[in-house]
CSV table of N, CA and C in Angstrom, one decimal:
chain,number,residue,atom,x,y,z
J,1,UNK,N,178.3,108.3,145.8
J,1,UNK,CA,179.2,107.7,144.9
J,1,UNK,C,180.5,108.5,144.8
J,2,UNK,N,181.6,107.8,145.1
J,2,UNK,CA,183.1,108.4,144.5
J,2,UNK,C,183.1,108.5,143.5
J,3,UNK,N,184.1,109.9,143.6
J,3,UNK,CA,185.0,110.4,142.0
J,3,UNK,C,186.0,109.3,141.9
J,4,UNK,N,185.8,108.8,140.6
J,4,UNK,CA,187.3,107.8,140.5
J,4,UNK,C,188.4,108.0,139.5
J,5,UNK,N,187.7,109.1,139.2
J,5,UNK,CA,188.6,109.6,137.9
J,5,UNK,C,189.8,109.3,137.8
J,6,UNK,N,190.9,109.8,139.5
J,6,UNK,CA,192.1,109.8,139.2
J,6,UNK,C,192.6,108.1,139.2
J,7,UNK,N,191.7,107.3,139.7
J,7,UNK,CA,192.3,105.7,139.5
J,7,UNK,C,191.9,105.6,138.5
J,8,UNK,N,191.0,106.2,137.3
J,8,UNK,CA,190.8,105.4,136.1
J,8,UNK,C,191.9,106.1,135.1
J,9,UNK,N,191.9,106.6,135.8
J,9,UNK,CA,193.8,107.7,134.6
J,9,UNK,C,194.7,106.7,134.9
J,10,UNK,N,195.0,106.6,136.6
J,10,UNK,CA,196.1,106.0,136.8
J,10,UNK,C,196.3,104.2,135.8
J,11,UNK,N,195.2,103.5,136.4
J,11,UNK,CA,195.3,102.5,136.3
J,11,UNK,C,194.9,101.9,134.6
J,12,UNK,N,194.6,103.1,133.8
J,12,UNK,CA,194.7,103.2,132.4
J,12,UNK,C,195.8,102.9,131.3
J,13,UNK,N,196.7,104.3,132.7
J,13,UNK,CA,197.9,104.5,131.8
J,13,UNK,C,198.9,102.9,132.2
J,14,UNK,N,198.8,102.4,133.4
J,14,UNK,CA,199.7,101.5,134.1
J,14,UNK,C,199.0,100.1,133.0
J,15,UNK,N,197.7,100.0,132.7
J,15,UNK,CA,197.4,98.8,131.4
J,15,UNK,C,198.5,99.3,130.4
J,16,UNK,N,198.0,100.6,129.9
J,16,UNK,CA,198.7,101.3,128.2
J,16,UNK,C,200.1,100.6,128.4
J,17,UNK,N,200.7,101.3,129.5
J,17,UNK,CA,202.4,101.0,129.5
J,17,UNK,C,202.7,99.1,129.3
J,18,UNK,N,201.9,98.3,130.2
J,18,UNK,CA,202.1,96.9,130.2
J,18,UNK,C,201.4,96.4,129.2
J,19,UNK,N,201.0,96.8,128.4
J,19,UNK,CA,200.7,96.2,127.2
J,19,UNK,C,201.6,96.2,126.0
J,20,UNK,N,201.9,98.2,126.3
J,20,UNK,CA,203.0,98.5,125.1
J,20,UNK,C,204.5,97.4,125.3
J,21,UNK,N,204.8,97.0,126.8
J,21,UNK,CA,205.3,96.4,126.4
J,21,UNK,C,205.4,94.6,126.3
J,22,UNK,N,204.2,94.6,126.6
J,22,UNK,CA,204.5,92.7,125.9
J,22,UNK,C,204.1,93.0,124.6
J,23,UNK,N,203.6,94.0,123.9
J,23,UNK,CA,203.9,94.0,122.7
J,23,UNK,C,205.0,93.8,122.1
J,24,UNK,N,205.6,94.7,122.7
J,24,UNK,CA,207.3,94.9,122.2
J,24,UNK,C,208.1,94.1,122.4
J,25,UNK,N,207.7,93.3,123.7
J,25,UNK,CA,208.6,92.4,123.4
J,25,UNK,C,208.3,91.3,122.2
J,26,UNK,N,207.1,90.9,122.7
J,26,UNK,CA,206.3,90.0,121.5
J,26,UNK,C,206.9,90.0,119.9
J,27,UNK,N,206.9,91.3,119.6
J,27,UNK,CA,207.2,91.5,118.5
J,27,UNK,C,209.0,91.5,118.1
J,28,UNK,N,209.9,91.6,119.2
J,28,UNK,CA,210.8,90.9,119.2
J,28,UNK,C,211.3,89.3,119.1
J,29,UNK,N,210.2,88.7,120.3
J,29,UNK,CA,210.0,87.2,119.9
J,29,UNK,C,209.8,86.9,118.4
J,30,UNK,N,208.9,87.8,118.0
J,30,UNK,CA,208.8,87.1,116.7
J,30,UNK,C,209.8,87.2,115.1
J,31,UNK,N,210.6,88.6,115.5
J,31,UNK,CA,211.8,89.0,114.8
J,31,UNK,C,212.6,87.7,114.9
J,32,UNK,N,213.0,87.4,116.2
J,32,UNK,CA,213.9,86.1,116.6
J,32,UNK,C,213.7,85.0,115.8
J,33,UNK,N,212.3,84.7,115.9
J,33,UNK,CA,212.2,83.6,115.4
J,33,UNK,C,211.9,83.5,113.7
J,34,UNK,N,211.7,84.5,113.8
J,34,UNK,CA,212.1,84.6,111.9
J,34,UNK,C,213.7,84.5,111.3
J,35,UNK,N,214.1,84.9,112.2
J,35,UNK,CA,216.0,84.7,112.1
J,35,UNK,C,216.1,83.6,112.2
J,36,UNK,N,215.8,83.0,113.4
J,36,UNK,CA,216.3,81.5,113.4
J,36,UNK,C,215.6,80.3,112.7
J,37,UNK,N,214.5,80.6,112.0
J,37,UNK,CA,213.7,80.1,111.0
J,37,UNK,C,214.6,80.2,110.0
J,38,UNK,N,215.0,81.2,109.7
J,38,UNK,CA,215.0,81.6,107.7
J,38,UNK,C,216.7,81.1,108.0
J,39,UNK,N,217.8,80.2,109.5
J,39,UNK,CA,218.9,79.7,109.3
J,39,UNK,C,218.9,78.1,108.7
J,40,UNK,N,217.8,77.7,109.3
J,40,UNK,CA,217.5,76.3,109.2
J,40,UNK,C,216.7,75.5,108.5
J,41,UNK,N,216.6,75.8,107.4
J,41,UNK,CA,215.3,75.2,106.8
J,41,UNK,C,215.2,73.9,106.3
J,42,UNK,N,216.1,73.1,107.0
J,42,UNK,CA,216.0,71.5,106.2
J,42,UNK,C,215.2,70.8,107.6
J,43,UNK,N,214.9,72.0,108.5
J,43,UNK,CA,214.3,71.4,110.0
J,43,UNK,C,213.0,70.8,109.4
J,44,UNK,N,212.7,69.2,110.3
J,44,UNK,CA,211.6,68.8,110.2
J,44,UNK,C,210.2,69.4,110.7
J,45,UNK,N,210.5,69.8,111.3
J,45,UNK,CA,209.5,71.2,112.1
J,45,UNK,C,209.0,72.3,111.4
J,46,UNK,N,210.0,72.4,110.5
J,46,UNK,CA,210.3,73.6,109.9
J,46,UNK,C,208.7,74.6,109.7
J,47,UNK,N,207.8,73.7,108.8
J,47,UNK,CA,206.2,73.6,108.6
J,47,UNK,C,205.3,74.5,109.3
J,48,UNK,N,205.6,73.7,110.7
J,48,UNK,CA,204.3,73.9,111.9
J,48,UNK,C,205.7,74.8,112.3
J,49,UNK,N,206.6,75.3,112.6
J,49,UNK,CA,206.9,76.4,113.5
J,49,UNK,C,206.7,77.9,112.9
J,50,UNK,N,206.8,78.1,111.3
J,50,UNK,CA,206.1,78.7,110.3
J,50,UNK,C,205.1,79.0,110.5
J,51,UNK,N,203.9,77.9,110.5
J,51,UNK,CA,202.9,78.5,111.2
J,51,UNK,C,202.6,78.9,112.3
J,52,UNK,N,202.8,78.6,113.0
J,52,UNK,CA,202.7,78.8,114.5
J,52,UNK,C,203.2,80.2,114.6
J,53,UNK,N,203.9,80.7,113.7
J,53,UNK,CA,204.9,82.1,113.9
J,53,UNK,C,203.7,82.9,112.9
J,54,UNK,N,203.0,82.5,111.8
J,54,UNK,CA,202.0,83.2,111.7
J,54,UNK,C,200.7,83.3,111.8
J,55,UNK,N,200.5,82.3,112.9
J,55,UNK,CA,199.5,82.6,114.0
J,55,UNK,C,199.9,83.8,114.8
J,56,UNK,N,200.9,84.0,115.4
J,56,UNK,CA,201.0,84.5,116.6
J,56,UNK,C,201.4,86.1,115.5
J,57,UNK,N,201.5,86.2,114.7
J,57,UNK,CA,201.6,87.7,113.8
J,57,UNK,C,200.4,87.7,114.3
J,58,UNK,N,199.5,86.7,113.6
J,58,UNK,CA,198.1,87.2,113.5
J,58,UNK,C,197.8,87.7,115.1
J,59,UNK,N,198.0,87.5,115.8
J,59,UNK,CA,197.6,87.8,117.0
J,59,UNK,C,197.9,89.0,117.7
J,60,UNK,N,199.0,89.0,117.5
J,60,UNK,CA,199.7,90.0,117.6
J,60,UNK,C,198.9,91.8,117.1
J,61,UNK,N,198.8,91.1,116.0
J,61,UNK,CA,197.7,92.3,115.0
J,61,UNK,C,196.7,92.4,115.8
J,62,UNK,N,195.8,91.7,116.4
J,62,UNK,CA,194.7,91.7,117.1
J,62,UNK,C,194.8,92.3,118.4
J,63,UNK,N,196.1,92.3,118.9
J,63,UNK,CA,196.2,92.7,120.7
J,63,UNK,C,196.5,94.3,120.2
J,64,UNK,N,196.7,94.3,119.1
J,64,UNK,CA,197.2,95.9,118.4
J,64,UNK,C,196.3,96.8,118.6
J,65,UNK,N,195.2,96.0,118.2
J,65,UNK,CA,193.5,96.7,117.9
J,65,UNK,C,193.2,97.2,119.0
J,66,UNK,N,193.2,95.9,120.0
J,66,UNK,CA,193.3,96.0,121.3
J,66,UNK,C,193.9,97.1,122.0
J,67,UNK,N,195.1,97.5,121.6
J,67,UNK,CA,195.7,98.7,122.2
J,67,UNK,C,194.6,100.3,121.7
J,68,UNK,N,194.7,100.0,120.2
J,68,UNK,CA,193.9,101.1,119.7
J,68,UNK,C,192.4,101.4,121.0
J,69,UNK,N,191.9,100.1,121.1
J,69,UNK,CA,190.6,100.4,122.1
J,69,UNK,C,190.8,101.2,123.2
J,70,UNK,N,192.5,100.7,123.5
J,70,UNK,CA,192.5,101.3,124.9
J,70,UNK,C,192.7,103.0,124.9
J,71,UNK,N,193.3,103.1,123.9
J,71,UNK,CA,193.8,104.6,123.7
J,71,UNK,C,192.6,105.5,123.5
J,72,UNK,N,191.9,105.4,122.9
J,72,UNK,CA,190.2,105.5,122.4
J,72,UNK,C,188.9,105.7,123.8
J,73,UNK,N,190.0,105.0,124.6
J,73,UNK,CA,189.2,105.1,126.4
J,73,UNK,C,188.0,103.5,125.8
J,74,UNK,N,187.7,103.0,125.2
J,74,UNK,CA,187.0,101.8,125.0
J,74,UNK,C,187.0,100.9,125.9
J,75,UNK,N,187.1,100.8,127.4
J,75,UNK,CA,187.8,99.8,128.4
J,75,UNK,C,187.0,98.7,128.1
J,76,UNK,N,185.7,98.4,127.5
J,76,UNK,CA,185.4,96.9,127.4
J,76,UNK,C,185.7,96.4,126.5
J,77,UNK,N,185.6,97.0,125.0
J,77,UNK,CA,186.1,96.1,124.1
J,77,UNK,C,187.7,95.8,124.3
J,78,UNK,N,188.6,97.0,125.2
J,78,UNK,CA,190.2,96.7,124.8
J,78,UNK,C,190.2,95.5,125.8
J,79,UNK,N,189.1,95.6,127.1
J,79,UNK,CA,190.0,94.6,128.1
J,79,UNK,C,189.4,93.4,127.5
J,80,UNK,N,188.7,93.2,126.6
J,80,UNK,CA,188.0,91.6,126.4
J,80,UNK,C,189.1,91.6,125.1
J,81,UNK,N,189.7,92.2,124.2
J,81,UNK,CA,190.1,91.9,123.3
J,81,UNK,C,191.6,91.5,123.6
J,82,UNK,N,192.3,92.4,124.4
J,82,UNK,CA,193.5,92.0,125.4
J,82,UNK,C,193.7,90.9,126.1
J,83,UNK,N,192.3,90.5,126.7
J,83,UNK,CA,192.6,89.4,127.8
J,83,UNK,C,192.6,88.1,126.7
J,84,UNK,N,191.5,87.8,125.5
J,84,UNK,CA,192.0,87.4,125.0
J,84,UNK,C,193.1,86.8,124.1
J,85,UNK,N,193.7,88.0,123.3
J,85,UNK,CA,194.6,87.8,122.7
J,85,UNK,C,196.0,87.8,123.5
J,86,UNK,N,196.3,88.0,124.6
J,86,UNK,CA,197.1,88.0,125.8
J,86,UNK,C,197.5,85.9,126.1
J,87,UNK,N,195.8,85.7,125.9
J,87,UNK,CA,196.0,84.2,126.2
J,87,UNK,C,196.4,83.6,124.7
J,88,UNK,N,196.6,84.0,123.7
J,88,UNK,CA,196.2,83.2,122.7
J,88,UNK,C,197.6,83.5,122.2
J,89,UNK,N,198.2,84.7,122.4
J,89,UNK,CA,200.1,85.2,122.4
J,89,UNK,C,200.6,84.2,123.4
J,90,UNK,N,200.5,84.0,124.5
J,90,UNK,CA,200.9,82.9,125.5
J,90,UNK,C,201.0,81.8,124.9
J,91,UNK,N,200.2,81.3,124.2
J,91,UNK,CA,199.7,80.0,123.4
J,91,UNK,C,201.0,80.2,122.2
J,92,UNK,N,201.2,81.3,121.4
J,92,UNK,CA,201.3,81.0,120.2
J,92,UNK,C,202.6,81.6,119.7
J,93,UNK,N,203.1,82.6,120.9
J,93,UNK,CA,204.2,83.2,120.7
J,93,UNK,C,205.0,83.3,121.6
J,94,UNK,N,205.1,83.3,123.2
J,94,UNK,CA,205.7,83.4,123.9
J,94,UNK,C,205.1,83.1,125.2
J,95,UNK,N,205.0,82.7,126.0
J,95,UNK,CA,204.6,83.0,127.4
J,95,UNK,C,204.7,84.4,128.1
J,96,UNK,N,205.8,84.9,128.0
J,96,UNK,CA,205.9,86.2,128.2
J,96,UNK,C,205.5,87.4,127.9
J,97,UNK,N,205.5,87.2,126.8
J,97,UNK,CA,204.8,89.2,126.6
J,97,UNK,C,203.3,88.7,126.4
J,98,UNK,N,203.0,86.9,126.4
J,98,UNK,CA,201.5,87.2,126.2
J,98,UNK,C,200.9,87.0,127.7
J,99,UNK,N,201.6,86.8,128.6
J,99,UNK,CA,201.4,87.2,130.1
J,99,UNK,C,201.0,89.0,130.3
J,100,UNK,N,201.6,89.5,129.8
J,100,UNK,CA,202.0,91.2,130.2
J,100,UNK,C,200.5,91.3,129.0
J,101,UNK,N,200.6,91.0,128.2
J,101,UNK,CA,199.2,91.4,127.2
J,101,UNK,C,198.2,91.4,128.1
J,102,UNK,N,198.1,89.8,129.0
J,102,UNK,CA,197.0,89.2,129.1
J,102,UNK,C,196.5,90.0,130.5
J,103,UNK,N,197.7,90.6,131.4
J,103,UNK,CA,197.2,91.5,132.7
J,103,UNK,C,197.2,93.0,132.1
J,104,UNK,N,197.6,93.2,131.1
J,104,UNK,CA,197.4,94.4,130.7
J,104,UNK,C,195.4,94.7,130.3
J,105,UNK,N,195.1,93.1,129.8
J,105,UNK,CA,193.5,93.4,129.4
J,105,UNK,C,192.7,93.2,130.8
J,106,UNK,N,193.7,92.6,131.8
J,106,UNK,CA,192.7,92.3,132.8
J,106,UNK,C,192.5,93.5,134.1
J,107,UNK,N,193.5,94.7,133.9
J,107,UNK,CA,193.9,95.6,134.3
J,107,UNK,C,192.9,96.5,133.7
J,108,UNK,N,192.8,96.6,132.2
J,108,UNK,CA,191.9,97.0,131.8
J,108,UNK,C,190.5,97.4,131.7
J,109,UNK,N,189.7,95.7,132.0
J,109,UNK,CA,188.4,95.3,132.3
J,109,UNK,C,188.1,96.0,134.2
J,110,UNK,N,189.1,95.8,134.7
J,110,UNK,CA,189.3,96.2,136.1
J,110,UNK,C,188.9,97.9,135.8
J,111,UNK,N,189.6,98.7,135.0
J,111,UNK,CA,189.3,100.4,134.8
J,111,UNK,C,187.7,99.8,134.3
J,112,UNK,N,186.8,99.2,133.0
J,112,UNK,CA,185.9,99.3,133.1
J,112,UNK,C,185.2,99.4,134.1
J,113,UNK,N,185.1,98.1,135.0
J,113,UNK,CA,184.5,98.0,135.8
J,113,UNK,C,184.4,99.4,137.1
J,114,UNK,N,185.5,100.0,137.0
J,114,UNK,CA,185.6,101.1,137.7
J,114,UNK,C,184.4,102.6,137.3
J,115,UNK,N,185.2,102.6,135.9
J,115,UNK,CA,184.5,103.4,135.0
J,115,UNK,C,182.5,103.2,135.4
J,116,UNK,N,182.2,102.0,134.9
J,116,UNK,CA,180.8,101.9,135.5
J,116,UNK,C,179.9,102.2,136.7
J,117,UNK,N,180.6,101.9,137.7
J,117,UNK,CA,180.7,101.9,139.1
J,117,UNK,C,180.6,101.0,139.5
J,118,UNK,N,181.1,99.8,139.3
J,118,UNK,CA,180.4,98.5,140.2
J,118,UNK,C,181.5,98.2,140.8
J,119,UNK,N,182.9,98.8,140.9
J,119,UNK,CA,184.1,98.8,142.0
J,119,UNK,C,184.1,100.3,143.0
């Protein structure tokens, strides 16, 4: 059996980084859209884009946790918690940073899998 130590550092830190930032951006998306919410409010949309904007908070909070797992070394709960809320930021807040969430958790489950041995 291989040592894989140094790919489960590497490819740890390379999830951590790509998560930290579709977070970041994410959470700029959602800055944005609080600005351009709180210019318009006679929009008939106005409602559902409201929500939809606090869906994707909520989500956002969730891929957070997510990050906490990863830092913690937890590779299965972060990459199942990431890959989902990655898809569900995609859905609810951007395509973009919930892309980078969503390979950051799959990046992740990839170190578990390593971690165990079955790569």
């Amino acid at each position: 059996m291989k040592d894989n130590s140094a790919l489960i550092a590497k490819r740890s830190k390379i999830a951590l980084i790509v998560t930290i930032i579709g977070l970041a951006l994410g959470v700029l998306v959602q800055i944005q859209t609080f600005i351009n919410l709180g210019k318009n409010a006679d929009n008939p949309i106005h409602g559902a884009m409201m929500s939809m904007t606090y869906i994707g908070i909520f989500f956002m909070l969730i891929a957070i946790i997510g990050l906490v797992f990863l830092i913690r070394k937890s590779y299965y709960k972060a990459g199942l918690t990431l890959t989902i809320t990655g898809i569900a930021c995609a859905i609810f807040v951007n395509p973009f940073p919930g892309i980078a969430i969503l390979v950051g958790g799959v990046i992740t489950s990839n170190v578990d899998k390593l971690e165990k041995g079955e790569r």
